PDB file of C-alpha atoms and ligand atoms in Angstrom:
ATOM      1  CA  MET A 159     104.528  73.657  91.675  1.00 80.00           C
ATOM      2  CA  ARG A 160     102.545  74.687  88.646  1.00 88.00           C
ATOM      3  CA  CYS A 161     103.784  77.052  85.908  1.00 93.00           C
ATOM      4  CA  PRO A 162     102.382  80.486  85.936  1.00 93.00           C
ATOM      5  CA  PHE A 163     102.149  80.816  82.442  1.00 95.00           C
ATOM      6  CA  CYS A 164     100.686  77.449  81.550  1.00 96.00           C
ATOM      7  CA  ALA A 165      99.247  76.214  85.043  1.00 94.00           C
ATOM      8  CA  HIS A 166     100.975  73.061  83.844  1.00 94.00           C
ATOM      9  CA  GLN A 167     101.318  71.087  86.774  1.00 93.00           C
ATOM     10  CA  GLU A 168     104.518  69.142  86.478  1.00 93.00           C
ATOM     11  CA  THR A 169     107.982  71.587  86.081  1.00 93.00           C
ATOM     12  CA  SER A 170     111.566  70.122  86.229  1.00 93.00           C
ATOM     13  CA  VAL A 171     114.263  72.011  88.933  1.00 93.00           C
ATOM     14  CA  LEU A 172     117.034  73.590  86.957  1.00 93.00           C
ATOM     15  CA  GLU A 173     118.929  74.773  90.070  1.00 92.00           C
ATOM     16  CA  SER A 174     118.718  74.657  93.745  1.00 90.00           C
ATOM     17  CA  ARG A 175     120.720  77.246  96.139  1.00 89.00           C
ATOM     18  CA  VAL A 176     120.044  78.666  99.722  1.00 84.00           C
ATOM     19  CA  ALA A 177     118.690  82.196  99.628  1.00 75.00           C
ATOM     20  CA  GLU A 178     120.410  85.400 101.071  1.00 70.00           C
ATOM     21  CA  ASP A 179     118.664  85.242 103.904  1.00 67.00           C
ATOM     22  CA  GLY A 180     119.956  81.924 104.769  1.00 69.00           C
ATOM     23  CA  GLN A 181     116.250  80.677 105.376  1.00 71.00           C
ATOM     24  CA  SER A 182     115.103  80.202 102.149  1.00 79.00           C
ATOM     25  CA  LEU A 183     115.631  77.998  99.280  1.00 86.00           C
ATOM     26  CA  ARG A 184     115.237  79.457  95.946  1.00 89.00           C
ATOM     27  CA  ARG A 185     114.438  77.049  93.127  1.00 92.00           C
ATOM     28  CA  ARG A 186     114.870  77.769  89.487  1.00 94.00           C
ATOM     29  CA  ARG A 187     111.892  75.691  87.662  1.00 95.00           C
ATOM     30  CA  GLU A 188     111.455  75.072  84.114  1.00 96.00           C
ATOM     31  CA  CYS A 189     107.753  74.087  83.217  1.00 96.00           C
ATOM     32  CA  GLN A 190     107.714  70.777  80.789  1.00 95.00           C
ATOM     33  CA  LYS A 191     104.951  72.335  78.722  1.00 96.00           C
ATOM     34  CA  CYS A 192     105.549  75.721  77.340  1.00 97.00           C
ATOM     35  CA  GLN A 193     109.628  75.563  78.653  1.00 96.00           C
ATOM     36  CA  LYS A 194     109.432  78.660  80.330  1.00 96.00           C
ATOM     37  CA  ARG A 195     111.270  79.124  83.384  1.00 96.00           C
ATOM     38  CA  PHE A 196     110.124  80.981  86.333  1.00 95.00           C
ATOM     39  CA  THR A 197     111.561  80.949  90.299  1.00 92.00           C
ATOM     40  CA  THR A 198     110.012  79.502  93.418  1.00 90.00           C
ATOM     41  CA  PHE A 199     111.096  80.214  97.410  1.00 84.00           C
ATOM     42  CA  GLU A 200     110.371  77.967 100.353  1.00 83.00           C
ATOM     43  CA  ARG A 201     110.942  78.572 103.284  1.00 77.00           C
ATOM     44  CA  VAL A 202     110.873  76.867 106.492  1.00 72.00           C
ATOM     45  CA  GLU A 203     107.650  77.462 108.631  1.00 71.00           C
ATOM     46  CA  GLY A 204     107.886  77.498 112.581  1.00 73.00           C
ATOM     47  CA  PRO A 205     104.960  76.901 114.339  1.00 80.00           C
ATOM     48  CA  THR A 206     101.998  79.088 113.601  1.00 85.00           C
ATOM     49  CA  VAL A 207     102.387  82.537 115.856  1.00 91.00           C
ATOM     50  CA  PHE A 208      98.683  84.058 116.055  1.00 94.00           C
ATOM     51  CA  VAL A 209      97.983  87.357 116.122  1.00 94.00           C
ATOM     52  CA  ILE A 210      95.633  89.039 118.891  1.00 94.00           C
ATOM     53  CA  LYS A 211      93.646  91.446 117.074  1.00 89.00           C
ATOM     54  CA  ARG A 212      92.618  95.377 119.169  1.00 85.00           C
ATOM     55  CA  ASP A 213      88.835  93.488 118.964  1.00 89.00           C
ATOM     56  CA  GLY A 214      90.598  90.500 120.060  1.00 90.00           C
ATOM     57  CA  GLY A 215      90.336  88.134 117.877  1.00 92.00           C
ATOM     58  CA  ARG A 216      92.775  86.286 116.556  1.00 93.00           C
ATOM     59  CA  VAL A 217      94.119  85.524 113.286  1.00 92.00           C
ATOM     60  CA  PRO A 218      97.583  83.455 112.443  1.00 91.00           C
ATOM     61  CA  PHE A 219     100.313  85.931 111.466  1.00 92.00           C
ATOM     62  CA  ASP A 220     101.035  86.445 108.208  1.00 91.00           C
ATOM     63  CA  ARG A 221     104.239  88.172 106.733  1.00 90.00           C
ATOM     64  CA  GLU A 222     102.519  89.053 103.482  1.00 91.00           C
ATOM     65  CA  LYS A 223     100.141  91.350 105.418  1.00 91.00           C
ATOM     66  CA  ILE A 224     103.119  93.269 106.533  1.00 93.00           C
ATOM     67  CA  VAL A 225     104.398  93.790 103.487  1.00 94.00           C
ATOM     68  CA  THR A 226     101.059  94.835 101.658  1.00 93.00           C
ATOM     69  CA  GLY A 227     100.398  97.359 104.804  1.00 91.00           C
ATOM     70  CA  VAL A 228     104.010  98.855 104.461  1.00 94.00           C
ATOM     71  CA  ILE A 229     103.543  99.562 100.678  1.00 94.00           C
ATOM     72  CA  LYS A 230     100.059 101.419 101.265  1.00 92.00           C
ATOM     73  CA  SER A 231     102.187 103.454 103.427  1.00 92.00           C
ATOM     74  CA  PHE A 232     104.481 104.589 100.958  1.00 92.00           C
ATOM     75  CA  ASP A 233     102.045 105.461  98.500  1.00 88.00           C
ATOM     76  CA  LYS A 234     103.616 107.395  95.540  1.00 87.00           C
ATOM     77  CA  ARG A 235     107.013 107.936  97.763  1.00 88.00           C
ATOM     78  CA  PRO A 236     110.326 106.241  96.070  1.00 87.00           C
ATOM     79  CA  VAL A 237     110.663 102.679  97.814  1.00 88.00           C
ATOM     80  CA  SER A 238     112.070  99.529  97.095  1.00 88.00           C
ATOM     81  CA  ILE A 239     109.686  96.544  97.295  1.00 90.00           C
ATOM     82  CA  ASP A 240     113.282  94.362  98.644  1.00 90.00           C
ATOM     83  CA  LEU A 241     113.417  96.977 101.049  1.00 92.00           C
ATOM     84  CA  ILE A 242     109.968  96.895 102.341  1.00 93.00           C
ATOM     85  CA  ARG A 243     110.205  92.128 102.019  1.00 92.00           C
ATOM     86  CA  GLN A 244     113.425  92.678 103.837  1.00 92.00           C
ATOM     87  CA  LEU A 245     111.811  94.937 106.899  1.00 95.00           C
ATOM     88  CA  ALA A 246     108.875  92.211 106.852  1.00 94.00           C
ATOM     89  CA  ASP A 247     111.649  89.363 106.955  1.00 91.00           C
ATOM     90  CA  GLU A 248     113.308  91.135 109.886  1.00 93.00           C
ATOM     91  CA  VAL A 249     109.751  91.592 111.863  1.00 95.00           C
ATOM     92  CA  GLU A 250     108.777  88.152 111.066  1.00 92.00           C
ATOM     93  CA  ARG A 251     112.138  86.754 112.543  1.00 90.00           C
ATOM     94  CA  GLU A 252     111.681  89.149 115.553  1.00 93.00           C
ATOM     95  CA  VAL A 253     108.242  87.436 116.209  1.00 93.00           C
ATOM     96  CA  ARG A 254     109.666  84.121 116.511  1.00 89.00           C
ATOM     97  CA  ARG A 255     112.690  84.657 118.228  1.00 89.00           C
ATOM     98  CA  ARG A 256     110.238  85.837 121.063  1.00 90.00           C
ATOM     99  CA  GLU A 257     109.246  82.009 121.111  1.00 86.00           C
ATOM    100  CA  VAL A 258     105.336  82.713 121.237  1.00 90.00           C
ATOM    101  CA  SER A 259     102.279  81.409 120.471  1.00 91.00           C
ATOM    102  CA  GLU A 260     100.131  84.362 120.491  1.00 94.00           C
ATOM    103  CA  ILE A 261     101.453  88.279 120.083  1.00 95.00           C
ATOM    104  CA  PRO A 262      99.277  91.575 120.331  1.00 93.00           C
ATOM    105  CA  SER A 263      99.088  93.153 116.635  1.00 91.00           C
ATOM    106  CA  LYS A 264     100.591  96.809 118.777  1.00 88.00           C
ATOM    107  CA  THR A 265     103.743  94.651 119.500  1.00 92.00           C
ATOM    108  CA  ILE A 266     103.552  94.083 115.644  1.00 94.00           C
ATOM    109  CA  GLY A 267     103.134  97.114 114.236  1.00 91.00           C
ATOM    110  CA  LYS A 268     105.682  98.759 116.971  1.00 90.00           C
ATOM    111  CA  MET A 269     108.185  96.701 114.959  1.00 94.00           C
ATOM    112  CA  VAL A 270     107.388  97.903 111.937  1.00 94.00           C
ATOM    113  CA  LEU A 271     107.307 101.542 113.123  1.00 91.00           C
ATOM    114  CA  ARG A 272     110.856 100.952 114.884  1.00 91.00           C
ATOM    115  CA  ARG A 273     112.012  99.842 111.390  1.00 94.00           C
ATOM    116  CA  LEU A 274     110.557 102.125 109.039  1.00 92.00           C
ATOM    117  CA  ARG A 275     111.353 105.459 111.304  1.00 88.00           C
ATOM    118  CA  ASN A 276     114.870 104.889 109.295  1.00 89.00           C
ATOM    119  CA  ILE A 277     113.681 104.418 106.126  1.00 91.00           C
ATOM    120  CA  ASP A 278     110.962 106.869 105.687  1.00 90.00           C
ATOM    121  CA  ARG A 279     109.632 109.772 107.887  1.00 86.00           C
ATOM    122  CA  VAL A 280     106.301 110.366 105.916  1.00 86.00           C
ATOM    123  CA  ALA A 281     105.764 106.788 105.581  1.00 90.00           C
ATOM    124  CA  TRP A 282     106.114 105.875 108.999  1.00 89.00           C
ATOM    125  CA  LEU A 283     103.898 108.408 110.247  1.00 86.00           C
ATOM    126  CA  ARG A 284     101.270 107.097 108.054  1.00 87.00           C
ATOM    127  CA  PHE A 285     101.271 103.439 108.969  1.00 89.00           C
ATOM    128  CA  ALA A 286     101.065 104.641 112.616  1.00 85.00           C
ATOM    129  CA  SER A 287      98.304 106.713 111.994  1.00 82.00           C
ATOM    130  CA  VAL A 288      96.354 104.053 110.545  1.00 79.00           C
ATOM    131  CA  TYR A 289      97.635 101.337 112.512  1.00 75.00           C
ATOM    132  CA  PHE A 290      96.991 103.502 116.003  1.00 72.00           C
ATOM    133  CA  GLU A 291      93.554 104.412 114.290  1.00 69.00           C
ATOM    134  CA  LEU A 292      95.149 107.902 115.186  1.00 62.00           C
ATOM    135  CA  SER A 293      92.293 110.134 114.807  1.00 60.00           C
ATOM    136  CA  ASP A 294      93.272 113.076 116.068  1.00 59.00           C
ATOM    137  CA  ILE A 295      96.523 115.284 116.618  1.00 58.00           C
ATOM    138  CA  THR A 296      96.260 114.648 120.581  1.00 67.00           C
ATOM    139  CA  GLU A 297      96.221 111.142 120.101  1.00 66.00           C
ATOM    140  CA  PHE A 298      99.460 111.233 117.426  1.00 65.00           C
ATOM    141  CA  GLU A 299     101.534 113.587 120.001  1.00 67.00           C
ATOM    142  CA  LYS A 300     101.046 110.985 122.582  1.00 70.00           C
ATOM    143  CA  LEU A 301     102.553 108.065 120.040  1.00 66.00           C
ATOM    144  CA  PHE A 302     105.034 110.403 119.838  1.00 66.00           C
ATOM    145  CA  GLU A 303     105.775 110.491 123.166  1.00 70.00           C
ATOM    146  CA  LYS A 304     105.775 106.938 123.608  1.00 67.00           C
ATOM    147  CA  ILE A 305     107.745 105.822 120.634  1.00 60.00           C
ATOM    148  CA  GLY A 306     110.159 109.027 120.437  1.00 54.00           C
ATOM    149  CA  ASN A 307     110.749 110.461 117.230  1.00 46.00           C
TER     150      ASN A 307
HETATM  151 ZN1   ZN B 143     103.952  75.960  81.106  1.00 63.81          ZN
END
């Protein structure tokens, strides 16, 4: 584990404990060279789930992509990053619970939207328009009918 301050490779673990979600291990580390301290999280990785994109291509599921996408939809609106991370964690758990090896990107988009709707309506709309590539109001209306409001 490289030190984020000086890139030294040797660090010692000061403390390990299970994080709040019960699925990751939080470690407090200290760099053996510069003595600065930092935290790492180790997560349990299930088998890789592939996301089927609109064009038919497949990419490995990546929770961080959800985080990035949701952050974009909150542009300048107040929100805590922790809340967004929690949302992404929940979506990942929902994906894993399905025990499938691949899942359409639209299904993931809907999982995100379902949660986003209760957090921020503007972010929800922005995410929907980007995710479903909505270009006109008719498509928006169709989407509203489909997922409700
Ligand atoms: Zn260091």
